[in-house]
Amino acid sequence: MEGSEVLRGFTIERILSSDERTKYISVLGRYSGQDGRSVVILRRRHFEQSTLPRLLSPETHAELHFRNDIYAKYTGMIPQDLGEVSIDIINPATDKHISKYEDQTYHMVVETPEVYKLIVRPYIDSIPASRIQWVYNILEKKAEADRLIFEDADPETGFLMHPDLKWDERQIEALYCIAMVKRRDIKSLRDLRRHHLPLLHNILKNGCKALSMKYGISAEDLRVFCHYQPSYYHLHVHFVHIRCDIGMGMAIGKAHLLSDIIGNIELLKDYYARCTLEMSLGEKDPLAARIMTHLPWLRELGYQQEFYPE
Amino acid sequence: MEGSEVLRGFTIERILSSDERTKYISVLGRYSGQDGRSVVILRRRHFEQSTLPRLLSPETHAELHFRNDIYAKYTGMIPQDLGEVSIDIINPATDKHISKYEDQTYHMVVETPEVYKLIVRPYIDSIPASRIQWVYNILEKKAEADRLIFEDADPETGFLMHPDLKWDERQIEALYCIAMVKRRDIKSLRDLRRHHLPLLHNILKNGCKALSMKYGISAEDLRVFCHYQPSYYHLHVHFVHIRCDIGMGMAIGKAHLLSDIIGNIELLKDYYARCTLEMSLGEKDPLAARIMTHLPWLRELGYQQEFYPE
């Protein structure tokens, strides 16, 4: 579907989330004649440098709000093509999609190795493999093959690099790419051990190299990190331009720098089996529910004692 | 001035700052026939709820980028009036205006224990003590005594808690407090060893307790962390509401969760003497200059080799 057909017959059910600061809104709705529901995400685009000469010209029609001494405030009607937005559509959307895009409250939770073994790992293992079919589509080049930036086919240390959905590849300062590892046995950070060091070094070195060759960006201008908890449990690494402020996505309690991960494992081969990881969890995250129900006896075990001063 | 006249004859000199996340850009330029320079600030508008029925209708023309399973990505050409932006103009702009709107470039730098010993520590030791006289004024209650939230006077494990200057104490969701340790021999994270664990546990436990008693906030709604590099070298801990998005201030490469710090030291007593810390450094930071001048021979030592693929 293309053009004016894409949104024809779409009716809005409710707004899932809306962020004034980043100019982002996600909407739940239905297409007439369809059973399933859809999530539609709208994002304003950043101002592209190449378009500034047109934006800051008589092509822009400015309406004065007020003037005070040297300061003046206007509303600008800009050329239509410079007002383009990004639209992501998930159709049909599962309840998990819907709750992922719905605003929610976050809490800090401390994951000890015991909490991981007793609660988090069983939860991860309970997730149906079909949930990451889209990842396997990418690894098998059944999807997004045309967007492939780099591939290292080695079954042990190989990975594929693609631009992330969030990036439209227009502005270097918004660069957001994802490296997905070829091997399918690493669910997350917690599985990483010393024998994975060649894989991690390879992703860091050749991931940066691939991006510098394709986009001319230097490694020192990239934040290279993993998420814990990740949104899906197949090891992947985020490459994001240092000037791209992604808020929670690069915050402590969620993001872990790859070079720090490598350093930790070099320091202690089973660091990620033994370390305590504090993380921010959304209330609607099914994992949060599991941890909360276990908290009473976890506290008896001394879990997070300093976090619950009685 | 109104309409298409407002930006007529404006020529762009350079971009002062640009923020992809908030869709903000400030530009320095001149109007032909004027001596002074002007700063023009462009901001995208958020999506107004009332305009959603038009945005999500055939009035929006969508061009497909790609589809993968249930996910599809489009560029949307929306009605021109829904693409309006806000424009602020400062004319003429002084140098002070210009530097206010100009931002500095950050780079990721990997601090190995050697880099710390050879460059960072000497830099820290070279900073005149007078720079943190204001900290000692607080510790001695010669300053901000009226804003004191909590004090533990123990010379070994004690600390003082104050609201940060960034917080006006009005909105709980903007809560930002600082715990400053009594003892004066801990410059930063790098100095922390196992014998400091009682101090760190005390700050985490009683800092959270003090804030829950004064503001009724729960420990699980607080991000508790240190900065590395910090803005001043006397150990202090940030307590920030989890919903308060402070961007770089809570980002990896700058912030380190206190409970992770404690966990690392419990795992390895000299963790912070031996670990590698990747950090974001601003170009205007005097430490950045020192590290950059040393980079050539640091690279010869293999420093950041994976970061500089030759």
Coordinates of C-alpha atoms in Angstrom, one line a residue:
Chain A
M1 CA 0.0 0.0 0.0
E2 CA 1.2 3.5 -0.8
G3 CA 0.1 7.1 -0.9
S4 CA -3.3 8.2 0.5
E5 CA -4.4 4.5 0.8
V6 CA -2.1 3.8 3.8
L7 CA -4.2 5.5 6.4
R8 CA -7.6 5.3 4.7
G9 CA -10.3 3.8 6.9
F10 CA -8.1 4.1 10.0
T11 CA -10.1 5.1 13.1
I12 CA -8.4 6.3 16.3
E13 CA -9.1 4.3 19.5
R14 CA -6.8 6.1 21.9
I15 CA -3.4 7.7 22.3
L16 CA -0.9 5.3 23.8
S17 CA 1.8 7.8 24.5
S18 CA 2.8 11.3 23.6
D19 CA 6.0 13.1 24.2
E20 CA 6.0 16.9 23.9
R21 CA 9.8 17.1 24.3
T22 CA 10.7 14.8 21.4
K23 CA 7.6 15.4 19.3
Y24 CA 6.5 11.8 19.3
I25 CA 3.0 10.2 19.5
S26 CA 1.8 6.7 19.3
V27 CA -1.8 5.9 18.6
L28 CA -3.9 2.7 18.9
G29 CA -6.6 2.2 16.3
R30 CA -8.3 -0.1 13.7
Y31 CA -8.7 -0.3 10.0
S32 CA -12.3 -0.6 9.0
G33 CA -13.0 -4.2 7.9
Q34 CA -10.1 -5.6 9.9
D35 CA -10.3 -7.6 13.1
G36 CA -6.9 -6.8 14.6
R37 CA -5.8 -3.5 16.0
S38 CA -2.9 -1.4 14.8
V39 CA -0.3 0.9 16.4
V40 CA 0.6 4.0 14.4
I41 CA 3.7 6.0 15.6
L42 CA 4.2 9.6 14.3
R43 CA 7.6 11.4 14.7
R44 CA 8.6 14.9 13.7
R45 CA 11.8 15.0 11.7
H46 CA 14.8 17.0 12.7
F47 CA 15.8 19.9 10.6
E48 CA 18.2 18.8 7.9
Q49 CA 21.2 21.0 7.3
S50 CA 20.7 20.8 3.6
T51 CA 17.2 22.2 3.9
L52 CA 18.1 25.3 6.0
P53 CA 18.7 27.6 3.0
R54 CA 15.0 26.9 2.0
L55 CA 13.7 27.0 5.6
L56 CA 15.4 30.3 6.3
S57 CA 14.2 32.0 3.1
P58 CA 11.0 33.7 1.9
E59 CA 9.7 30.2 1.2
T60 CA 8.9 30.2 4.9
H61 CA 5.9 32.4 5.8
A62 CA 6.3 33.8 9.4
E63 CA 3.5 35.1 11.6
L64 CA 4.6 37.3 14.5
H65 CA 3.5 36.3 18.0
F66 CA 5.3 39.1 19.9
R67 CA 8.4 41.2 19.8
N68 CA 10.4 42.4 22.9
D69 CA 13.5 44.5 22.2
I70 CA 15.9 42.3 20.2
Y71 CA 13.7 39.2 20.7
A72 CA 10.9 38.1 18.3
K73 CA 8.8 35.0 18.2
Y74 CA 7.0 33.7 15.1
T75 CA 5.0 30.7 13.8
G76 CA 6.5 29.6 10.5
M77 CA 4.5 28.0 7.7
I78 CA 7.2 26.0 5.8
P79 CA 7.2 24.3 2.4
Q80 CA 5.1 21.1 2.7
D81 CA 8.0 18.8 1.7
L82 CA 10.0 20.1 4.7
G83 CA 7.2 19.2 7.0
E84 CA 7.4 15.5 6.4
V85 CA 7.0 13.1 9.3
S86 CA 8.0 9.5 10.0
I87 CA 5.1 7.0 10.3
D88 CA 5.6 3.5 11.7
I89 CA 2.7 1.1 11.5
I90 CA 2.4 -2.2 13.4
N91 CA -0.5 -4.2 12.0
P92 CA -1.8 -6.3 13.5
A93 CA -0.4 -5.3 16.9
T94 CA -0.3 -7.7 19.9
D95 CA -1.0 -6.7 23.5
K96 CA 2.7 -6.7 24.0
H97 CA 3.2 -4.2 21.2
I98 CA 0.4 -2.1 22.7
S99 CA 1.9 -2.1 26.2
K100 CA 5.4 -1.4 24.8
Y101 CA 4.1 1.8 23.3
E102 CA 1.9 2.8 26.1
D103 CA 3.1 5.2 28.8
Q104 CA 4.1 3.6 32.0
T105 CA 5.8 4.2 35.3
Y106 CA 9.3 2.9 35.8
H107 CA 11.0 1.6 38.9
M108 CA 14.6 0.8 39.8
V109 CA 15.1 -2.9 40.5
V110 CA 18.3 -4.6 41.6
E111 CA 19.0 -7.9 39.8
T112 CA 21.3 -10.1 41.9
P113 CA 22.6 -13.3 40.3
E114 CA 19.9 -15.1 42.4
V115 CA 17.1 -13.0 41.1
Y116 CA 18.4 -13.7 37.6
K117 CA 18.5 -17.4 38.1
L118 CA 15.2 -17.7 40.0
I119 CA 13.0 -15.2 38.1
V120 CA 14.6 -13.5 35.1
R121 CA 16.1 -16.5 33.3
P122 CA 12.9 -18.7 33.6
Y123 CA 10.9 -15.7 32.2
I124 CA 13.3 -15.3 29.2
D125 CA 13.1 -19.1 28.5
S126 CA 9.3 -18.9 28.6
I127 CA 9.2 -16.4 25.7
P128 CA 8.1 -18.2 22.5
A129 CA 10.8 -18.3 19.8
S130 CA 8.3 -16.9 17.4
R131 CA 8.6 -13.5 19.1
I132 CA 12.0 -13.1 17.4
Q133 CA 11.1 -14.6 14.1
W134 CA 11.7 -11.1 12.7
V135 CA 15.3 -11.2 14.0
Y136 CA 15.9 -14.6 12.2
N137 CA 14.3 -13.0 9.1
I138 CA 17.1 -10.4 9.2
L139 CA 19.8 -12.9 9.9
E140 CA 18.6 -15.1 7.0
K141 CA 18.3 -12.0 4.8
K142 CA 14.6 -12.7 4.2
A143 CA 14.0 -9.1 5.5
E144 CA 15.8 -5.8 5.4
A145 CA 18.5 -7.3 3.2
D146 CA 18.5 -4.1 1.1
R147 CA 19.3 -2.1 4.2
L148 CA 22.3 -4.3 5.2
I149 CA 25.3 -2.1 6.1
F150 CA 27.8 -4.8 6.9
E151 CA 28.0 -8.6 7.4
D152 CA 30.6 -10.8 9.0
A153 CA 29.4 -14.3 8.2
D154 CA 31.6 -16.1 10.8
P155 CA 29.2 -18.4 12.7
E156 CA 31.1 -17.8 16.0
T157 CA 32.1 -14.1 15.8
G158 CA 29.9 -12.8 12.9
F159 CA 27.2 -10.2 13.0
L160 CA 25.0 -8.1 10.7
M161 CA 24.7 -4.4 10.9
H162 CA 21.6 -2.5 9.9
P163 CA 20.2 1.0 10.5
D164 CA 17.7 1.0 13.3
L165 CA 14.0 1.5 12.6
K166 CA 14.3 4.8 14.5
W167 CA 16.8 6.2 12.0
D168 CA 15.8 7.3 8.5
E169 CA 19.5 7.5 7.4
R170 CA 19.2 11.2 6.6
Q171 CA 21.1 12.9 9.3
I172 CA 24.5 11.7 10.5
E173 CA 23.8 13.2 14.0
A174 CA 20.8 10.9 14.4
L175 CA 22.8 7.8 13.4
Y176 CA 21.3 4.8 15.1
C177 CA 22.4 1.3 13.9
I178 CA 22.1 -2.2 15.3
A179 CA 24.6 -5.1 15.1
M180 CA 22.9 -8.5 15.5
V181 CA 25.1 -11.5 16.3
K182 CA 24.9 -14.5 14.0
R183 CA 24.9 -17.1 16.7
R184 CA 21.6 -17.6 18.4
D185 CA 22.6 -18.9 21.8
I186 CA 23.3 -15.6 23.5
K187 CA 20.1 -14.2 25.0
S188 CA 21.6 -11.2 26.8
L189 CA 24.6 -9.6 28.6
R190 CA 24.1 -12.2 31.4
D191 CA 25.3 -15.0 29.1
L192 CA 28.6 -13.3 28.1
R193 CA 31.8 -15.1 29.2
R194 CA 35.5 -14.9 28.4
H195 CA 35.1 -17.1 25.3
H196 CA 32.8 -14.4 23.8
L197 CA 35.6 -11.8 23.9
P198 CA 36.5 -12.4 20.2
L199 CA 32.9 -11.8 19.2
L200 CA 32.6 -8.6 21.3
H201 CA 36.0 -7.2 20.1
N202 CA 34.9 -8.0 16.5
I203 CA 31.6 -6.2 16.8
L204 CA 33.3 -3.1 18.4
K205 CA 36.2 -3.0 16.0
N206 CA 34.5 -3.9 12.7
G207 CA 31.1 -2.4 13.6
C208 CA 32.9 1.0 14.0
K209 CA 34.9 0.4 10.9
A210 CA 31.8 -0.4 8.8
L211 CA 30.1 2.8 10.0
S212 CA 33.2 4.9 9.4
M213 CA 33.4 3.6 5.9
K214 CA 29.7 3.9 5.1
Y215 CA 28.9 7.2 6.9
G216 CA 32.4 8.7 7.6
I217 CA 31.8 8.7 11.3
S218 CA 34.6 8.3 13.8
A219 CA 34.5 5.7 16.5
E220 CA 35.0 8.3 19.2
D221 CA 31.7 9.9 18.1
L222 CA 29.7 6.7 18.8
R223 CA 28.1 5.3 21.9
V224 CA 28.3 1.5 21.5
F225 CA 26.2 -0.4 24.0
C226 CA 23.8 -3.2 24.9
H227 CA 20.5 -2.9 26.7
Y228 CA 19.7 -4.8 29.9
Q229 CA 16.9 -5.7 30.0
P230 CA 16.8 -5.7 26.2
S231 CA 13.5 -5.5 24.3
Y232 CA 14.2 -8.9 22.7
Y233 CA 16.5 -11.7 23.8
H234 CA 18.9 -12.2 21.0
L235 CA 22.3 -10.4 21.6
H236 CA 22.4 -7.1 19.7
V237 CA 24.6 -4.0 20.0
H238 CA 23.4 -0.4 19.6
F239 CA 25.6 2.1 17.7
V240 CA 24.4 5.6 18.3
H241 CA 25.8 9.1 17.4
I242 CA 27.1 10.7 20.6
R243 CA 25.0 13.8 19.9
C244 CA 21.8 11.8 19.5
D245 CA 20.1 12.1 22.9
I246 CA 17.9 9.0 23.3
G247 CA 17.1 9.6 27.0
M248 CA 16.3 6.4 28.8
G249 CA 17.8 4.4 25.9
M250 CA 21.3 5.5 26.9
A251 CA 20.6 5.9 30.6
I252 CA 22.2 3.9 33.4
G253 CA 19.9 1.1 34.5
K254 CA 19.3 0.3 30.8
A255 CA 22.4 0.8 28.7
H256 CA 25.9 -0.8 29.1
L257 CA 28.9 0.4 27.1
L258 CA 30.4 -2.4 25.1
S259 CA 34.0 -1.4 25.9
D260 CA 33.0 -1.5 29.6
I261 CA 31.4 -4.9 29.1
I262 CA 34.7 -6.2 27.4
G263 CA 36.7 -4.7 30.3
N264 CA 34.6 -6.3 32.9
I265 CA 34.9 -9.8 31.3
E266 CA 38.7 -9.3 30.9
L267 CA 38.9 -8.4 34.6
L268 CA 36.7 -11.3 35.7
K269 CA 35.8 -14.1 33.2
D270 CA 32.3 -14.7 34.7
Y271 CA 31.6 -11.1 35.7
Y272 CA 28.1 -11.2 34.1
A273 CA 27.2 -14.4 36.0
R274 CA 28.2 -12.9 39.3
C275 CA 27.5 -9.1 39.1
T276 CA 24.6 -7.3 40.5
L277 CA 22.7 -5.2 37.8
E278 CA 20.4 -2.4 38.8
M279 CA 17.8 -1.7 36.1
S280 CA 14.8 0.4 35.4
L281 CA 11.7 -1.7 34.7
G282 CA 8.3 -0.5 33.4
E283 CA 5.3 -1.5 35.5
K284 CA 3.7 -3.0 32.5
D285 CA 6.7 -5.2 31.7
P286 CA 5.7 -8.8 32.4
L287 CA 9.1 -9.2 34.1
A288 CA 8.3 -6.5 36.6
A289 CA 5.1 -8.3 37.7
R290 CA 7.1 -11.5 38.2
I291 CA 9.8 -9.7 40.3
M292 CA 7.2 -7.8 42.4
T293 CA 5.3 -11.0 43.3
H294 CA 8.6 -12.5 44.5
L295 CA 9.8 -9.4 46.4
P296 CA 8.4 -10.5 49.8
W297 CA 10.6 -13.6 50.1
L298 CA 13.4 -11.9 48.2
R299 CA 13.5 -9.3 50.9
E300 CA 13.6 -12.1 53.5
L301 CA 16.7 -13.3 51.6
G302 CA 18.1 -9.8 52.1
Y303 CA 17.4 -8.8 48.6
Q304 CA 17.8 -5.0 48.1
Q305 CA 17.9 -4.6 51.8
E306 CA 19.5 -1.2 51.5
F307 CA 16.8 -0.4 49.0
Y308 CA 14.0 -1.0 51.5
P309 CA 15.0 0.7 54.7
E310 CA 12.5 -0.6 57.3
Chain B
M1 CA 7.8 42.5 9.7
E2 CA 5.5 39.6 8.7
G3 CA 5.1 36.9 6.1
S4 CA 7.7 36.1 3.6
E5 CA 9.7 39.3 4.5
V6 CA 10.8 38.0 7.9
L7 CA 13.6 35.7 6.6
R8 CA 14.3 37.6 3.3
G9 CA 17.9 38.4 2.8
F10 CA 19.1 36.1 5.6
T11 CA 22.3 34.3 5.0
I12 CA 23.5 31.4 7.1
E13 CA 26.9 31.7 8.7
R14 CA 27.0 28.5 10.8
I15 CA 24.9 26.2 12.9
L16 CA 25.3 27.0 16.6
S17 CA 23.6 24.0 18.0
S18 CA 21.3 21.2 16.9
D19 CA 19.4 18.6 18.9
E20 CA 18.0 15.6 17.0
R21 CA 15.9 14.4 19.9
T22 CA 14.0 17.6 20.6
K23 CA 14.0 18.7 16.9
Y24 CA 15.8 22.0 17.7
I25 CA 18.3 23.9 15.7
S26 CA 19.9 27.4 16.3
V27 CA 21.6 29.1 13.4
L28 CA 23.9 32.1 13.2
G29 CA 23.6 34.4 10.2
R30 CA 23.2 38.0 8.9
Y31 CA 20.6 40.0 7.1
S32 CA 21.9 41.6 4.0
G33 CA 22.5 45.3 4.5
Q34 CA 22.8 44.9 8.3
D35 CA 26.0 45.1 10.4
G36 CA 25.0 43.0 13.3
R37 CA 24.5 39.2 13.3
S38 CA 21.3 37.3 14.2
V39 CA 20.5 34.0 15.9
V40 CA 17.5 32.1 14.5
I41 CA 16.1 29.2 16.4
L42 CA 13.8 26.6 14.8
R43 CA 11.7 24.2 16.7
R44 CA 9.3 21.5 15.5
R45 CA 5.9 21.5 17.1
H46 CA 4.4 18.6 18.9
F47 CA 1.4 16.7 17.3
E48 CA -1.8 18.3 18.6
Q49 CA -4.4 15.8 19.6
S50 CA -7.1 17.8 17.7
T51 CA -5.2 17.4 14.4
L52 CA -4.8 13.6 14.7
P53 CA -7.9 12.8 12.7
R54 CA -6.5 14.8 9.8
L55 CA -2.9 13.5 10.2
L56 CA -4.1 9.9 10.3
S57 CA -6.3 10.2 7.2
P58 CA -5.9 10.1 3.4
E59 CA -4.9 13.8 3.7
T60 CA -1.5 12.3 4.6
H61 CA 0.4 10.8 1.7
A62 CA 2.6 7.9 2.9
E63 CA 5.6 6.6 1.0
L64 CA 6.8 3.1 2.0
H65 CA 10.4 2.6 3.1
F66 CA 10.2 -1.1 3.9
R67 CA 8.1 -3.8 5.4
N68 CA 9.2 -6.7 7.7
D69 CA 6.5 -9.0 8.9
I70 CA 4.0 -6.9 10.8
Y71 CA 6.2 -3.8 10.8
A72 CA 6.1 -1.1 8.1
K73 CA 7.9 2.3 7.9
Y74 CA 6.8 5.2 5.9
T75 CA 7.5 8.9 5.2
G76 CA 4.4 10.9 5.5
M77 CA 3.7 14.1 3.5
I78 CA 1.2 15.9 5.8
P79 CA -1.0 18.9 5.2
Q80 CA 1.2 22.1 5.1
D81 CA -0.6 23.8 8.0
L82 CA 0.1 20.7 10.3
G83 CA 3.9 21.1 9.6
E84 CA 4.2 24.6 11.2
V85 CA 7.3 25.3 13.2
S86 CA 8.2 27.9 15.8
I87 CA 10.9 30.5 14.9
D88 CA 12.7 32.7 17.4
I89 CA 14.9 35.5 16.1
I90 CA 17.5 37.5 18.1
N91 CA 18.5 40.5 16.1
P92 CA 21.1 41.9 16.6
A93 CA 22.7 39.1 18.7
T94 CA 25.7 39.8 21.0
D95 CA 28.7 37.4 21.4
K96 CA 27.1 36.4 24.7
H97 CA 23.9 35.4 22.9
I98 CA 26.0 33.4 20.4
S99 CA 28.0 31.5 22.9
K100 CA 24.9 30.8 24.9
Y101 CA 23.3 29.0 21.9
E102 CA 26.5 27.4 20.8
D103 CA 27.2 23.9 22.1
Q104 CA 30.4 21.9 22.5
T105 CA 31.3 18.6 20.8
Y106 CA 31.6 15.5 22.9
H107 CA 33.8 12.5 22.2
M108 CA 34.0 9.0 23.8
V109 CA 37.3 8.3 25.4
V110 CA 38.4 5.0 27.0
E111 CA 40.2 5.5 30.3
T112 CA 42.4 2.6 31.1
P113 CA 44.1 2.4 34.5
E114 CA 47.3 3.6 32.7
V115 CA 45.5 6.6 31.2
Y116 CA 44.2 7.4 34.7
K117 CA 47.6 7.1 36.4
L118 CA 49.5 8.9 33.6
I119 CA 47.1 11.7 32.7
V120 CA 43.9 11.9 34.6
R121 CA 45.2 11.7 38.2
P122 CA 48.0 14.3 37.6
Y123 CA 45.3 16.5 36.2
I124 CA 43.1 16.1 39.2
D125 CA 46.0 16.7 41.6
S126 CA 46.8 19.9 39.6
I127 CA 43.4 21.5 40.3
P128 CA 43.8 24.1 43.1
A129 CA 42.0 23.2 46.3
S130 CA 40.4 26.6 46.2
R131 CA 38.2 25.3 43.4
I132 CA 36.2 23.2 46.0
Q133 CA 36.2 25.7 48.8
W134 CA 32.5 25.9 48.2
V135 CA 32.2 22.2 49.0
Y136 CA 34.1 22.7 52.3
N137 CA 31.8 25.6 53.1
I138 CA 28.8 23.3 52.8
L139 CA 30.5 20.5 54.8
E140 CA 31.3 23.1 57.5
K141 CA 27.8 24.5 57.3
K142 CA 29.2 27.9 56.4
A143 CA 26.9 27.7 53.3
E144 CA 23.5 26.2 52.4
A145 CA 23.0 25.1 56.1
D146 CA 19.4 26.3 55.8
R147 CA 18.9 23.8 52.9
L148 CA 20.3 20.8 54.7
I149 CA 18.1 17.7 54.4
F150 CA 20.1 15.2 56.3
E151 CA 23.4 14.9 58.1
D152 CA 25.4 11.9 59.3
A153 CA 28.3 13.4 61.2
D154 CA 30.5 10.2 61.3
P155 CA 34.0 11.2 60.0
E156 CA 34.4 7.9 58.2
T157 CA 31.0 7.1 56.8
G158 CA 29.1 10.4 57.2
F159 CA 27.6 12.6 54.5
L160 CA 25.4 15.7 54.1
M161 CA 22.3 15.8 51.8
H162 CA 21.1 18.9 50.1
P163 CA 18.7 19.6 47.2
D164 CA 20.7 20.3 44.1
L165 CA 20.6 23.9 42.8
K166 CA 18.9 22.6 39.6
W167 CA 15.8 21.6 41.8
D168 CA 13.4 24.2 43.2
E169 CA 11.8 21.6 45.5
R170 CA 8.4 22.2 44.0
Q171 CA 7.8 19.1 41.8
I172 CA 8.6 15.7 43.3
E173 CA 9.1 14.3 39.8
A174 CA 12.0 16.8 39.3
L175 CA 13.6 15.8 42.6
Y176 CA 17.4 16.2 42.4
C177 CA 19.5 16.0 45.6
I178 CA 23.2 15.6 46.3
A179 CA 24.9 13.7 49.1
M180 CA 28.4 15.0 49.9
V181 CA 30.7 12.7 51.9
K182 CA 32.3 14.2 55.0
R183 CA 35.8 12.8 54.4
R184 CA 37.9 14.7 52.0
D185 CA 40.3 12.1 50.7
I186 CA 38.1 10.5 48.0
K187 CA 38.4 12.4 44.8
S188 CA 36.2 10.2 42.6
L189 CA 35.0 6.7 41.8
R190 CA 38.6 5.7 41.0
D191 CA 39.6 6.0 44.7
L192 CA 36.9 3.6 46.0
R193 CA 38.1 0.4 47.6
R194 CA 36.6 -2.3 49.8
H195 CA 37.1 -0.4 53.0
H196 CA 34.8 2.3 51.6
L197 CA 31.8 -0.1 51.4
P198 CA 30.4 1.0 54.8
L199 CA 30.4 4.6 53.5
L200 CA 28.7 3.6 50.3
H201 CA 26.1 1.4 51.9
N202 CA 25.4 4.2 54.4
I203 CA 24.8 6.8 51.7
L204 CA 22.5 4.5 49.7
K205 CA 20.5 3.3 52.7
N206 CA 20.2 6.5 54.7
G207 CA 20.2 8.8 51.8
C208 CA 17.1 7.0 50.4
K209 CA 15.6 6.9 53.9
A210 CA 16.1 10.7 54.4
L211 CA 14.5 11.5 51.1
S212 CA 11.6 9.1 51.7
M213 CA 11.0 10.8 55.1
K214 CA 11.3 14.3 53.8
Y215 CA 9.6 13.9 50.4
G216 CA 7.7 10.6 50.7
I217 CA 9.6 9.2 47.7
S218 CA 10.4 5.5 47.5
A219 CA 13.9 4.2 46.9
E220 CA 12.8 2.4 43.8
D221 CA 11.8 5.7 42.2
L222 CA 15.3 7.1 42.6
R223 CA 18.3 6.9 40.4
V224 CA 21.3 7.0 42.8
F225 CA 24.6 7.5 41.0
C226 CA 28.0 9.1 40.8
H227 CA 29.5 11.0 37.8
Y228 CA 32.8 10.0 36.2
Q229 CA 34.3 12.4 35.2
P230 CA 32.5 14.5 37.9
S231 CA 32.3 18.3 37.7
Y232 CA 34.3 18.6 40.9
Y233 CA 36.6 16.1 42.6
H234 CA 35.1 15.5 46.1
L235 CA 33.0 12.3 46.2
H236 CA 29.3 13.1 45.9
V237 CA 26.3 11.1 45.0
H238 CA 23.3 12.2 42.9
F239 CA 19.7 11.2 43.9
V240 CA 17.4 11.9 41.0
H241 CA 13.7 11.0 40.4
I242 CA 13.4 8.2 37.9
R243 CA 11.0 10.3 35.8
C244 CA 13.4 13.3 35.6
D245 CA 15.1 13.0 32.3
I246 CA 18.4 14.7 32.7
G247 CA 19.9 13.4 29.4
M248 CA 23.7 13.3 29.4
G249 CA 23.7 13.5 33.2
M250 CA 22.2 10.0 33.6
A251 CA 23.8 8.6 30.5
I252 CA 26.4 5.8 30.2
G253 CA 29.8 7.3 29.8
K254 CA 29.0 9.7 32.6
A255 CA 26.8 8.2 35.3
H256 CA 27.4 5.1 37.4
L257 CA 24.7 3.6 39.6
L258 CA 25.8 3.4 43.3
S259 CA 24.4 -0.1 43.7
D260 CA 26.4 -1.2 40.7
I261 CA 29.5 0.5 42.2
I262 CA 28.9 -1.4 45.5
G263 CA 28.4 -4.6 43.6
N264 CA 31.6 -4.2 41.6
I265 CA 33.7 -3.6 44.8
E266 CA 32.1 -6.5 46.6
L267 CA 33.0 -8.6 43.5
L268 CA 36.6 -7.3 43.2
K269 CA 38.0 -5.2 46.1
D270 CA 40.2 -3.0 43.7
Y271 CA 37.7 -3.0 40.8
Y272 CA 38.0 0.8 40.4
A273 CA 41.8 0.7 40.3
R274 CA 41.8 -2.0 37.6
C275 CA 38.7 -1.3 35.5
T276 CA 38.5 0.4 32.1
L277 CA 36.0 3.3 32.1
E278 CA 34.7 4.7 28.8
M279 CA 33.5 8.3 29.2
S280 CA 32.1 11.2 27.1
L281 CA 34.3 14.3 27.3
G282 CA 33.5 17.7 26.0
E283 CA 36.1 19.4 23.7
K284 CA 36.1 22.4 26.0
D285 CA 37.0 20.2 29.0
P286 CA 40.7 20.9 30.0
L287 CA 41.1 17.1 30.6
A288 CA 40.1 16.4 26.9
A289 CA 43.0 18.6 25.7
R290 CA 45.4 16.7 27.9
I291 CA 44.2 13.3 26.7
M292 CA 44.2 14.3 23.1
T293 CA 47.8 15.5 23.2
H294 CA 48.8 12.2 24.7
L295 CA 46.8 10.1 22.2
P296 CA 49.7 9.5 19.7
W297 CA 51.9 7.6 22.2
L298 CA 48.8 6.1 23.9
R299 CA 47.9 4.5 20.6
E300 CA 51.4 3.2 20.3
L301 CA 50.8 1.6 23.7
G302 CA 47.8 0.0 22.1
Y303 CA 45.4 2.3 23.8
Q304 CA 41.9 2.2 22.3
Q305 CA 43.3 0.1 19.5
E306 CA 39.8 -1.3 18.8
F307 CA 38.6 2.2 18.7
Y308 CA 41.0 3.3 16.1
P309 CA 40.8 0.7 13.3
E310 CA 43.7 1.6 11.0

